[in-house]
Short mmCIF file of C-alpha atoms and ligand atoms in Angstrom, two decimals:
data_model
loop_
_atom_site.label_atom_id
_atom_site.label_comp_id
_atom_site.label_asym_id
_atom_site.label_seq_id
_atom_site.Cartn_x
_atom_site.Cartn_y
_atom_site.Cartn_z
CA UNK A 1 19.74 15.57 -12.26
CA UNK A 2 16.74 17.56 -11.30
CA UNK A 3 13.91 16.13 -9.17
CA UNK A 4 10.90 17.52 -8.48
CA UNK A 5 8.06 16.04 -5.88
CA UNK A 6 4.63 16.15 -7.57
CA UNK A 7 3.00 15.14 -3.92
CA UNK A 8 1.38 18.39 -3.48
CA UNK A 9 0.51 17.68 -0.14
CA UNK A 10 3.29 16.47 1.19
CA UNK A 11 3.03 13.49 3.84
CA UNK A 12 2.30 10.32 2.81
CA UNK A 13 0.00 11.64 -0.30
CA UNK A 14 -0.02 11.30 -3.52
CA UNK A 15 3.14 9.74 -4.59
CA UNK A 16 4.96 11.07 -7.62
CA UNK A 17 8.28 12.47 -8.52
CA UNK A 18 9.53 13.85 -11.35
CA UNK A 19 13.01 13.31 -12.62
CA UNK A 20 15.01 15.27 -15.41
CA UNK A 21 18.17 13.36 -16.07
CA UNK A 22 20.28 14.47 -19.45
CA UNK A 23 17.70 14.23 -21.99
CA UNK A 24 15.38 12.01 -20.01
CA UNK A 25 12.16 13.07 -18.95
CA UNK A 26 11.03 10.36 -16.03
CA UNK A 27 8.03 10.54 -13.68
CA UNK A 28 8.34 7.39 -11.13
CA UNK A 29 4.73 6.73 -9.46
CA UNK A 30 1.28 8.80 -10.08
CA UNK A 31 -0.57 8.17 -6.98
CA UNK A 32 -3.89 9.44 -5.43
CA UNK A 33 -4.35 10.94 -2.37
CA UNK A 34 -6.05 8.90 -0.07
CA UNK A 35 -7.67 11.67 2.04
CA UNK A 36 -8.89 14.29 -0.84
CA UNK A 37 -11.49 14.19 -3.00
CA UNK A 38 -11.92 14.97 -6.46
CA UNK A 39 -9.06 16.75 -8.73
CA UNK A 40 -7.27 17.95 -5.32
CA UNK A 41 -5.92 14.11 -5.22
CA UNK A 42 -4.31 14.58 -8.04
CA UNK A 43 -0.18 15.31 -8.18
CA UNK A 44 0.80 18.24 -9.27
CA UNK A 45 0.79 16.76 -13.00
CA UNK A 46 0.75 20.79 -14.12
CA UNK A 47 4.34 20.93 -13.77
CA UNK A 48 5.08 18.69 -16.61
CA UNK A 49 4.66 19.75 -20.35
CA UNK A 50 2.95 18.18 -22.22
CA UNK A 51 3.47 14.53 -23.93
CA UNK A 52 7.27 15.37 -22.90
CA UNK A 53 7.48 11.89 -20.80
CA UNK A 54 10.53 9.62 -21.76
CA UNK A 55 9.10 7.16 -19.34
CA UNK A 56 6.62 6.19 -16.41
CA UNK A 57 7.99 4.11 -13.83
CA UNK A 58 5.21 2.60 -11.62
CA UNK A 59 6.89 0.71 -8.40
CA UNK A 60 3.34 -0.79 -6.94
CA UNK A 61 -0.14 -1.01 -7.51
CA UNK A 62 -1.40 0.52 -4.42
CA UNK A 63 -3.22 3.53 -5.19
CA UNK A 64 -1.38 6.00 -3.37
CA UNK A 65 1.27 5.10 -5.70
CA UNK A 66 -0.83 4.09 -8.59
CA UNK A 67 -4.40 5.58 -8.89
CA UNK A 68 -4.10 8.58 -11.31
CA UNK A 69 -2.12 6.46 -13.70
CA UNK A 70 -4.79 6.51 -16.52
CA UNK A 71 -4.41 10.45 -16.14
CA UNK A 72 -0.87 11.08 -16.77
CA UNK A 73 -0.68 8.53 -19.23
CA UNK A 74 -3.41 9.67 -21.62
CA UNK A 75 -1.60 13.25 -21.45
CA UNK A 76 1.71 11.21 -22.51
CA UNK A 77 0.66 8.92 -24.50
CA UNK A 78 4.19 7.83 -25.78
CA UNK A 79 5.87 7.29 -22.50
CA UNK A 80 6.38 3.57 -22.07
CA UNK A 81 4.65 3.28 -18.96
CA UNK A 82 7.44 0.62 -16.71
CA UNK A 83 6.47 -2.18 -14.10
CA UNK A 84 7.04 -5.65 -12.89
CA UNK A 85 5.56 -8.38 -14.31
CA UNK A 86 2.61 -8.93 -11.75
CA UNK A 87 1.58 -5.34 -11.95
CA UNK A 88 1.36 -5.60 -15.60
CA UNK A 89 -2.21 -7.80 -14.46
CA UNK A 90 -2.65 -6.35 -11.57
CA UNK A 91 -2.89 -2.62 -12.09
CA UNK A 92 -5.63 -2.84 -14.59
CA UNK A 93 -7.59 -4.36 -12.30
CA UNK A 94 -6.80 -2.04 -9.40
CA UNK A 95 -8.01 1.00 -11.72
CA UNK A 96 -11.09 -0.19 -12.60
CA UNK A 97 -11.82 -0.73 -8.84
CA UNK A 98 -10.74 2.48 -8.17
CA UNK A 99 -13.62 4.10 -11.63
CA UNK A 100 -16.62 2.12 -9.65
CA UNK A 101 -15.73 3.52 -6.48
CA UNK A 102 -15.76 7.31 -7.69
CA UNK A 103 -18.69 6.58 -9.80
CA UNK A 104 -20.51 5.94 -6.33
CA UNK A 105 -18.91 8.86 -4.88
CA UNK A 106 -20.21 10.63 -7.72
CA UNK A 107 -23.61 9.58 -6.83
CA UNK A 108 -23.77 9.65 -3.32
CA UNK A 109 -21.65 13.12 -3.18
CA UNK A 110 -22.34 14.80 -5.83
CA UNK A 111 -18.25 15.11 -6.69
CA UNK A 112 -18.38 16.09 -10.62
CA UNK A 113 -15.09 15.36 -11.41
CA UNK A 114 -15.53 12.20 -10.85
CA UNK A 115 -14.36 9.50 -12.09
CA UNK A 116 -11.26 11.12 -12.92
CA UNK A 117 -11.19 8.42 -16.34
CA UNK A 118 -12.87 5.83 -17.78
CA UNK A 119 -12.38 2.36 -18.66
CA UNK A 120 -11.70 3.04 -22.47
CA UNK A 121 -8.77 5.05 -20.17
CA UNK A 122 -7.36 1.66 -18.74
CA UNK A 123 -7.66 -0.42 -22.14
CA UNK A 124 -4.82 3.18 -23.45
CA UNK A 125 -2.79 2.28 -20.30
CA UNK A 126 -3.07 -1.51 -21.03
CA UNK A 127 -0.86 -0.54 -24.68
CA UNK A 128 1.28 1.54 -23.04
CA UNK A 129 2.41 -0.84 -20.07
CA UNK A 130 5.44 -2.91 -20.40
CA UNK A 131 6.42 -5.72 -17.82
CA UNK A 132 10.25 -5.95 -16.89
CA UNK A 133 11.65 -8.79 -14.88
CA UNK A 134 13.21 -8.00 -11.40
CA UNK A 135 17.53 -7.99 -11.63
CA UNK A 136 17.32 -7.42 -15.25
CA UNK A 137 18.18 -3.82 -16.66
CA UNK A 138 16.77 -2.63 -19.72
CA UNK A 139 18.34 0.20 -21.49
CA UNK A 140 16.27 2.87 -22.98
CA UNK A 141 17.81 5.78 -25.73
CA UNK A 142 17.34 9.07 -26.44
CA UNK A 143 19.58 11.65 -28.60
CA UNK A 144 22.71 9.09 -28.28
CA UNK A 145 22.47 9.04 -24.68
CA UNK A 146 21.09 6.01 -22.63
CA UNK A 147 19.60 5.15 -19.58
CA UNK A 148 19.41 1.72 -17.84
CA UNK A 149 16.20 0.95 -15.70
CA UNK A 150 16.43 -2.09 -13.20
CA UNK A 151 13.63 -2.76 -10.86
CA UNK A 152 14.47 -4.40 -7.71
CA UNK A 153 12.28 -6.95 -5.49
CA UNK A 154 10.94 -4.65 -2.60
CA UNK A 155 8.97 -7.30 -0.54
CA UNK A 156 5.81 -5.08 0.79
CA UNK A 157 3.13 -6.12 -1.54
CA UNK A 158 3.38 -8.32 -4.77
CA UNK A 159 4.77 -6.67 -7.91
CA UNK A 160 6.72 -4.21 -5.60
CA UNK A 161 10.20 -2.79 -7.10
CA UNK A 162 12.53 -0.70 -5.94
CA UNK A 163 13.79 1.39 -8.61
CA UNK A 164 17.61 1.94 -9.96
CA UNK A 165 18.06 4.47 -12.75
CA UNK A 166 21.71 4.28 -14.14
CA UNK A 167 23.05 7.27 -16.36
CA UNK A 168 26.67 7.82 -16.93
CA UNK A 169 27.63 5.44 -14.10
CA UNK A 170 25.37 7.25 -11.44
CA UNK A 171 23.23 5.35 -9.89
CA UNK A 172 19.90 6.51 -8.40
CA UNK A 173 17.55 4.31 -6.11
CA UNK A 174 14.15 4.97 -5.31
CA UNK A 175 12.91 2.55 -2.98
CA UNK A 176 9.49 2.71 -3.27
CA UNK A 177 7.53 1.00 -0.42
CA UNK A 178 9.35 -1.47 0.97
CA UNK A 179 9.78 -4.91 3.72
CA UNK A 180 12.34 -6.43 4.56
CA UNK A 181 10.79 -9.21 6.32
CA UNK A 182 9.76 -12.18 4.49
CA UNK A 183 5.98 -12.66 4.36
CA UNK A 184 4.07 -15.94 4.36
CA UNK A 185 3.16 -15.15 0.44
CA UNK A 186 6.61 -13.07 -0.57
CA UNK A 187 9.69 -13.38 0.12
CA UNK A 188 11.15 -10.02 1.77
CA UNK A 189 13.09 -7.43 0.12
CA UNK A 190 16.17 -7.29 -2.05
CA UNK A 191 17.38 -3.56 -2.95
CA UNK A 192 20.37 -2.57 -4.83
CA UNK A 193 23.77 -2.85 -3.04
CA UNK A 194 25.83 -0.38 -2.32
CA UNK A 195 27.47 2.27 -3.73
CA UNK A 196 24.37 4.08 -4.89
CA UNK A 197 24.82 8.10 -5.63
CA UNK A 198 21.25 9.32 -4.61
CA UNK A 199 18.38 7.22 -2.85
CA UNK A 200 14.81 8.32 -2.52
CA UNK A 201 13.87 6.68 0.65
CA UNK A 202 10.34 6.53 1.95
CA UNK A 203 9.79 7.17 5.65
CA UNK A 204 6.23 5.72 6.42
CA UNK A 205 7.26 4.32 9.58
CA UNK A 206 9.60 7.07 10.91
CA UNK A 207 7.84 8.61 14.03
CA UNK A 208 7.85 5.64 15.89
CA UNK A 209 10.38 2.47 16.09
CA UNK A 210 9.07 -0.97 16.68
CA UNK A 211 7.54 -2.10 20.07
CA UNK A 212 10.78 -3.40 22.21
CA UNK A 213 11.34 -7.13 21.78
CA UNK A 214 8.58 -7.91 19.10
CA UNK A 215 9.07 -9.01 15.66
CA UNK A 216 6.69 -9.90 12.79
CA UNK A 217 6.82 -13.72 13.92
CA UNK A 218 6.18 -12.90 17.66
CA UNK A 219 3.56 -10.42 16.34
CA UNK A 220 1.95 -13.37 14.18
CA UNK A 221 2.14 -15.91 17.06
CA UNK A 222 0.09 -13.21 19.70
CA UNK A 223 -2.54 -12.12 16.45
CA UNK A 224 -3.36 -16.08 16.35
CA UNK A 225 -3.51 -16.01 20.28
CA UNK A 226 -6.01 -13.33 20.14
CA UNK A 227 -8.54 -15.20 17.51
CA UNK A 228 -8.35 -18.38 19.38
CA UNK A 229 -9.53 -16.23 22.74
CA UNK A 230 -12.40 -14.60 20.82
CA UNK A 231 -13.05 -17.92 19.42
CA UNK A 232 -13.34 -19.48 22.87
CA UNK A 233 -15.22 -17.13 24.58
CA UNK A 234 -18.06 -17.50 21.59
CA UNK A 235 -17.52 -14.22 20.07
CA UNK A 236 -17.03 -13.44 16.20
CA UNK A 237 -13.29 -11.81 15.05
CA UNK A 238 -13.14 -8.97 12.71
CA UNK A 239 -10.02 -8.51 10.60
CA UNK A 240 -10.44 -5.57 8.60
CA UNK A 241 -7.57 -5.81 5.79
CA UNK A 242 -6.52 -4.19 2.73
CA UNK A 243 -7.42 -5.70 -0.58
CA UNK A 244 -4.18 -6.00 -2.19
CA UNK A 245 -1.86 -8.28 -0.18
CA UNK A 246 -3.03 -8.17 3.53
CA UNK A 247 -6.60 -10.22 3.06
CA UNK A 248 -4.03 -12.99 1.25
CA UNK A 249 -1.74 -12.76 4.02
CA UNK A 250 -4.40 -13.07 6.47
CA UNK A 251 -5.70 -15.84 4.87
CA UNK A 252 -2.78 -17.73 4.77
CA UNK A 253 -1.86 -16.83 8.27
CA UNK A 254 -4.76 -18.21 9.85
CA UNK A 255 -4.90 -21.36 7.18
CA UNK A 256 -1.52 -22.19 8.49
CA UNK A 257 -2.22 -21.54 12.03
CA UNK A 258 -5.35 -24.20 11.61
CA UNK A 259 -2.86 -26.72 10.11
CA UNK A 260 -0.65 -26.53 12.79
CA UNK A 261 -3.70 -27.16 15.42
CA UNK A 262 -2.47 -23.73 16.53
CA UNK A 263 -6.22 -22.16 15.78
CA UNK A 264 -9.78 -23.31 16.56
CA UNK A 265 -11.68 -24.50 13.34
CA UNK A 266 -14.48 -22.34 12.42
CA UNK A 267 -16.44 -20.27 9.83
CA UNK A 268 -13.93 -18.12 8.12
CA UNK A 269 -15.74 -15.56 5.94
CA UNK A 270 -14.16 -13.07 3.21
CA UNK A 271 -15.50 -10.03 1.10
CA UNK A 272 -15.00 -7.40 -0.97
CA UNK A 273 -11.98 -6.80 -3.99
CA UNK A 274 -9.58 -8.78 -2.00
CA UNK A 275 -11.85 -12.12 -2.90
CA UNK A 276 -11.42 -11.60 -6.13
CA UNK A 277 -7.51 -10.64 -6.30
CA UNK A 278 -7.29 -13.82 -4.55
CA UNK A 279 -7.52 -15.08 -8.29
CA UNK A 280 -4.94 -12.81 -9.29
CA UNK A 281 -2.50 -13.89 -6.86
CA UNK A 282 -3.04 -17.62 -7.70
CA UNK A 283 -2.78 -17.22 -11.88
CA UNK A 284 0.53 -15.14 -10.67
CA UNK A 285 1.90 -17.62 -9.01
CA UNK A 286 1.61 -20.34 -11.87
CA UNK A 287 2.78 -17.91 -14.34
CA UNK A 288 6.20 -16.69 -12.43
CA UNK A 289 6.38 -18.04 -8.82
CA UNK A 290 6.41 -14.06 -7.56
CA UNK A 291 3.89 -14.87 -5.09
CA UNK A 292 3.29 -17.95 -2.53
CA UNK A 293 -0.63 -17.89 -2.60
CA UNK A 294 -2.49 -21.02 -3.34
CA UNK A 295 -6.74 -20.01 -4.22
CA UNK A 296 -7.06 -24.12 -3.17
CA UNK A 297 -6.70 -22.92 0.58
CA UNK A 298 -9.72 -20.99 0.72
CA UNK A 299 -11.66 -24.47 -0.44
CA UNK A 300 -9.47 -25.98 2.50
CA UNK A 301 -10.81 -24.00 4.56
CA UNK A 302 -14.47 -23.53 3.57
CA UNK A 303 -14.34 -19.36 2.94
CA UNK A 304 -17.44 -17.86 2.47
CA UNK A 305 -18.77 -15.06 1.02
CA UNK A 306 -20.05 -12.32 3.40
CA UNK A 307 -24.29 -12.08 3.26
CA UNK A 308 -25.12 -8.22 3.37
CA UNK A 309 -28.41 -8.93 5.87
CA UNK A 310 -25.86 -6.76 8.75
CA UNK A 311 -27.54 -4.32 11.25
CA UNK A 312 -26.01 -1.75 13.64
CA UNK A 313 -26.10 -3.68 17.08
CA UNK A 314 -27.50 -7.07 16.44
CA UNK A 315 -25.20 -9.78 17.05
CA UNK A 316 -23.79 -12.00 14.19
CA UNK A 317 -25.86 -15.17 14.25
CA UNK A 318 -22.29 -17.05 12.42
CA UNK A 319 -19.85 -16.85 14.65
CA UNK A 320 -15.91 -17.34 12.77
CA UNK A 321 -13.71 -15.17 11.53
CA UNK A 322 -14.12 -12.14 9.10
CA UNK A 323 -11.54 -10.83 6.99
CA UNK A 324 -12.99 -8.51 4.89
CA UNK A 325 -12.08 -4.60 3.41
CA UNK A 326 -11.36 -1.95 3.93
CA UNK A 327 -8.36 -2.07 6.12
CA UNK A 328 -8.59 1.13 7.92
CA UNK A 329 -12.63 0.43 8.42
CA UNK A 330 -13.51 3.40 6.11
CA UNK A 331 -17.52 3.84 5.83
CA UNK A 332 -19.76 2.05 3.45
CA UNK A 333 -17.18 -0.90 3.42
CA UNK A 334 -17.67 -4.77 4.77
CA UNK A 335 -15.16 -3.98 7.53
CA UNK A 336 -17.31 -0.80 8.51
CA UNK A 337 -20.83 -2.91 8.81
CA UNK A 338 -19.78 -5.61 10.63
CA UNK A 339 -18.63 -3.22 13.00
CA UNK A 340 -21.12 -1.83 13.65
CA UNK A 341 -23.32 -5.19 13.95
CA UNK A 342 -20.22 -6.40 16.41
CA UNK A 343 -18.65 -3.79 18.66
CA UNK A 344 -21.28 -3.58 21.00
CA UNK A 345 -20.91 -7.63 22.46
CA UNK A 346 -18.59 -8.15 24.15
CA UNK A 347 -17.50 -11.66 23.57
CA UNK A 348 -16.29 -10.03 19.93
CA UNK A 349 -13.28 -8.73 18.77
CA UNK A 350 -11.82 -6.30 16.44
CA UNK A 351 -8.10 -7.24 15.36
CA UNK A 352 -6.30 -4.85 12.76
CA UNK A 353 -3.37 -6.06 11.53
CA UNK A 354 -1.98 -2.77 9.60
CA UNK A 355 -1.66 0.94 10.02
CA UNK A 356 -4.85 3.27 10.49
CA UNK A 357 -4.49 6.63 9.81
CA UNK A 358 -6.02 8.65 12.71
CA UNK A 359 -8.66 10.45 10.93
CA UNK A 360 -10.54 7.06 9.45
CA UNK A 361 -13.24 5.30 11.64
CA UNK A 362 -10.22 2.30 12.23
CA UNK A 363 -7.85 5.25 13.25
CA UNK A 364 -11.13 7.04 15.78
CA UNK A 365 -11.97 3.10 16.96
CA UNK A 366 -8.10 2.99 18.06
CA UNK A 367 -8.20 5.61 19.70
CA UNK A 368 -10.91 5.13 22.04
CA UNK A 369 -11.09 3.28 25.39
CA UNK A 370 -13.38 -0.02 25.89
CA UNK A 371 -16.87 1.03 27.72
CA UNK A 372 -16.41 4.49 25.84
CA UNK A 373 -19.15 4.87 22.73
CA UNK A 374 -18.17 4.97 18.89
CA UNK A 375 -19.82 6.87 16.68
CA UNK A 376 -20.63 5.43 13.03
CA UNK A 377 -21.52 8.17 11.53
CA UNK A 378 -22.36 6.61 8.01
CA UNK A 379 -24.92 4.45 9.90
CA UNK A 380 -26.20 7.06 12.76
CA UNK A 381 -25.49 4.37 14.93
CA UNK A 382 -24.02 5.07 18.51
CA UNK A 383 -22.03 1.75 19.65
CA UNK A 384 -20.96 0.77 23.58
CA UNK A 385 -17.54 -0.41 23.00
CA UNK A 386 -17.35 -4.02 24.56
CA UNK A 387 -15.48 -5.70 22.00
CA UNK A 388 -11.94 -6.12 22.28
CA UNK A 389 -10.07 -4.16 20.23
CA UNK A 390 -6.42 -4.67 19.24
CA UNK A 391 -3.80 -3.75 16.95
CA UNK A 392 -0.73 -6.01 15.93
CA UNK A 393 1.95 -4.85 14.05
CA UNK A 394 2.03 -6.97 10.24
CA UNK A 395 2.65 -3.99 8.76
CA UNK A 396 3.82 -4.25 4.69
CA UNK A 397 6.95 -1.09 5.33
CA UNK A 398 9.94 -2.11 7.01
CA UNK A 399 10.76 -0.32 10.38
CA UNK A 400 12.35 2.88 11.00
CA UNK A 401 15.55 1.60 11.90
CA UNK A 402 15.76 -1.28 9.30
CA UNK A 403 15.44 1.44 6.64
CA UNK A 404 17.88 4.09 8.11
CA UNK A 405 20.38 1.18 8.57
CA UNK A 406 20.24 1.03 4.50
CA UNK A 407 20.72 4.35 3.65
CA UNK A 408 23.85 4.49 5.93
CA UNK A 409 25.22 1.17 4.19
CA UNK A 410 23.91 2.89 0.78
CA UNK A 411 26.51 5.99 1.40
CA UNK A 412 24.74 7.68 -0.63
CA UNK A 413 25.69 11.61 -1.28
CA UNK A 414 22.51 12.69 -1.72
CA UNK A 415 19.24 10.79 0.46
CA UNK A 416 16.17 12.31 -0.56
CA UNK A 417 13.12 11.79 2.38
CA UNK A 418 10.27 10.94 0.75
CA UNK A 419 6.16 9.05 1.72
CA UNK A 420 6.16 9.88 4.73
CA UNK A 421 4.28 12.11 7.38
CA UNK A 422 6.38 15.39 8.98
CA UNK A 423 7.29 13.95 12.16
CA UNK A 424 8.23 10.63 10.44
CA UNK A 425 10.41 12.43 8.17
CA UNK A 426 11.97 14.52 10.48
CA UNK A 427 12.99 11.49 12.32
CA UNK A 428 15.02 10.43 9.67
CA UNK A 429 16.42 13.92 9.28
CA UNK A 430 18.25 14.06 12.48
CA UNK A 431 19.22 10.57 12.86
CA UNK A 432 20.72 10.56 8.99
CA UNK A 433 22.58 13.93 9.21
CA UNK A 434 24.34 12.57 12.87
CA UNK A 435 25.03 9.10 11.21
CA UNK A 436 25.77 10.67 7.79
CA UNK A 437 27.33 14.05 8.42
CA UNK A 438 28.59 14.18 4.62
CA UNK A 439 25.61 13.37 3.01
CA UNK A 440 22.96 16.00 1.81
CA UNK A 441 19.94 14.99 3.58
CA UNK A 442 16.93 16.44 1.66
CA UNK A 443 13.07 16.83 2.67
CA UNK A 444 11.97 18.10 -0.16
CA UNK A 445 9.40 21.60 -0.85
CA UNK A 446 6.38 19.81 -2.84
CA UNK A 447 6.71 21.59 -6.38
CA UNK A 448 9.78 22.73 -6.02
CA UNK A 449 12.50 21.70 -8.67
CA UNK A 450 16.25 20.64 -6.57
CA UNK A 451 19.19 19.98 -8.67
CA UNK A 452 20.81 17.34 -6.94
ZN1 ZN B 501 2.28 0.62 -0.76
ZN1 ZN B 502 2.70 3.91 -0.28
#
């Protein structure tokens, strides 16, 4: 087989690989970047031909995996484009998002490629998609030979697969994003047993291993800790979460927490995308059970909507707890405001509950001491930090270890190092070539075709 990475980047990027297998032309993810802007977030799509796609394989509807769908699939418009049944719903609705937010890029930056497609885009990718059940391989033909696809339950977010190609008895696993753990509203992952020949592995987490003695539970149990102390001491709590996955597992967290008398009762207020996938996770569970999220909870609990009346520095008058987007604070966003209104009292608190790449204002906030000032440069607002700030680690990928530990079980011949940032991958480099010393350990040269 020959495999390709479309990431042109490299790092964590734009995920996209392309995969020549006997007569099968197979690209598995079209992400965006999340850092550029404009065409440059594109993958390398320039190294396919054209309308030569047997199939599109998308393993989750996050965007770095997802986002330039509608591009690659209006230049092959045959290609059966491949997902589980909750993207099938879910995707669509990511997209669109993702058009409304570069049409106000557009606007506010003056970036003229954007959007990078249109809705009429989404309704071509809406014929193309077909939904496939977890466990279940379909078999797909082309000049007398066949391929089987089977998508595997990956944990992470909902509607994430791990994906097993099958050709002539060779079995190739790309893992996609994955967690092991079980989260309150998915059950954890469940990826192909061994043997497998070749496994694309991603690395996210591979520069550092997990804190020494934690665990998501013990991590859970000190995050509700934390909002019941900024709770008692009269202060507001800011969760800034993702829209897809984490604002539902926040929600849930902190509606189970109140249950158990484990948390204060307060306000709880939500905003942005993540409100309304709330929907989407609650028609998904009454259609297949994929998903343990029940919209009733936010009634339970009273959620309301954010009101946009914020300014930089003066106090929120309703003190509870908001868990609102973006996850990583980036400007313009709920998360980013309320910041800005909060940081500088210090009975508040700032919780993040994910990873924050270093060069976004949750990454900059992370990263600087308490009584040191923050800059919010959207807002030309210069904040005292006296909030608390913390970080617990909820994280959607599985830990460095967890994942090395199933590549060596895979023994695969080939493992192929993949979403992840240099340091992280080298990581996995060394530690799989000393555990491995057979295998051919690959990180691969964006662009570059390997025949593996
Ligand atoms: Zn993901
Ligand atoms: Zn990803």
């Amino acid at each position: 087989m020959k495999i390709t990475d479309l990431n042109a980047s490299g790092g964590i990027g734009a995920n996209s690989h392309f995969v020549k297998i006997g007569p099968f032309n197979i690209l598995v993810d079209c992400g965006l970047h999340p850092k550029m802007i404009g065409k440059q977030a594109l993958p390398n799509y320039n190294l396919l031909g054209v309308d030569n796609l047997d199939l599109i394989i998308v393993t989750h509807c996050h965007l770095d995996h997802l986002g330039s769908l509608p591009v690659i699939a209006a230049l092959h418009p045959h290609a059966p484009i491949i997902t589980s049944i909750p993207n099938v719903s879910l995707a669509p609705r990511m997209l669109r998002n993702s058009i409304n937010v570069m049409k106000r890029q557009r606007e506010e930056h003056g970036i003229v490629d954007y959007p990078l497609f249109l809705h009429r885009d989404i309704s071509h990718v809406n014929k193309q998609l077909v939904a496939q059940r977890y466990s279940s391989g379909e078999i797909y033909y082309k000049n007398g030979e066949n391929i089987e696809v089977i998508l595997h339950p990956a944990g992470h977010v909902v509607g994430a697969a791990a994906v097993e190609l099958v050709y002539k008895h060779r079995r190739i696993v790309f893992s996609g994003d994955i967690l092991f753990d079980n989260q309150l509203t998915l059950a954890g992952a469940k990826l192909p047993k061994p043997p497998i020949d070749t496994l694309i592995l991603e690395t996210t987490r591979g520069a550092h291993s997990r804190a020494e003695g934690t665990s998501r539970s013990t991590e859970v149990d000190r995050f509700v800790l934390k909002m019941n102390e900024i709770l008692a001491r009269g202060g507001s709590c800011l969760i800034p979460v993702f829209a897809l996955g984490r604002m539902q597992e926040v929600l849930k967290i902190v509606y189970n927490a109140r249950s158990a008398g484990k948390l204060a009762r307060c306000p709880i207020v939500a905003a942005g995308l993540g409100m309304d996938l709330c929907n989407y996770f609650d028609k998904i569970r009454k259609k297949s059970n994929l998903i343990d999220f029940d919209i009733r909870i936010l009634d339970h609990m009273g959620v309301k909507n954010l009101e946009f009346n914020l300014r930089p520095g003066r106090d929120l008058s309703n003190k509870g707890i908001y868990i609102v987007s973006s996850g990583m604070m980036v400007q313009h966003t709920p998360s980013y405001k309320l910041a800005a209104a909060m940081l500088a009292h210090k009975h508040n608190g700032v919780c993040f509950v994910g990873y924050c790449d270093p060069d976004t204002p949750g990454g900059e906030l992370l990263g600087t001491k308490n009584m040191d000032y923050f800059y919010f440069h959207a807002l030309d607002y210069r904040a005292k930090i006296q909030a608390s700030v913390d970080q617990f680690d909820l994280s959607g990928h599985a830990d460095r270890d967890e994942l090395a530990n199933y590549a060596i079980k895979s023994s695969a011949r080939v493992i192929v190092l993949n979403h992840g940032e240099e340091l992280a991958r080298q990581w996995f480099q060394e530690y799989l070539e000393q555990e491995l010393p057979k295998a051919n350990i690959l990180n691969l040269v964006p662009g570059k075709e390997y025949n593996i």
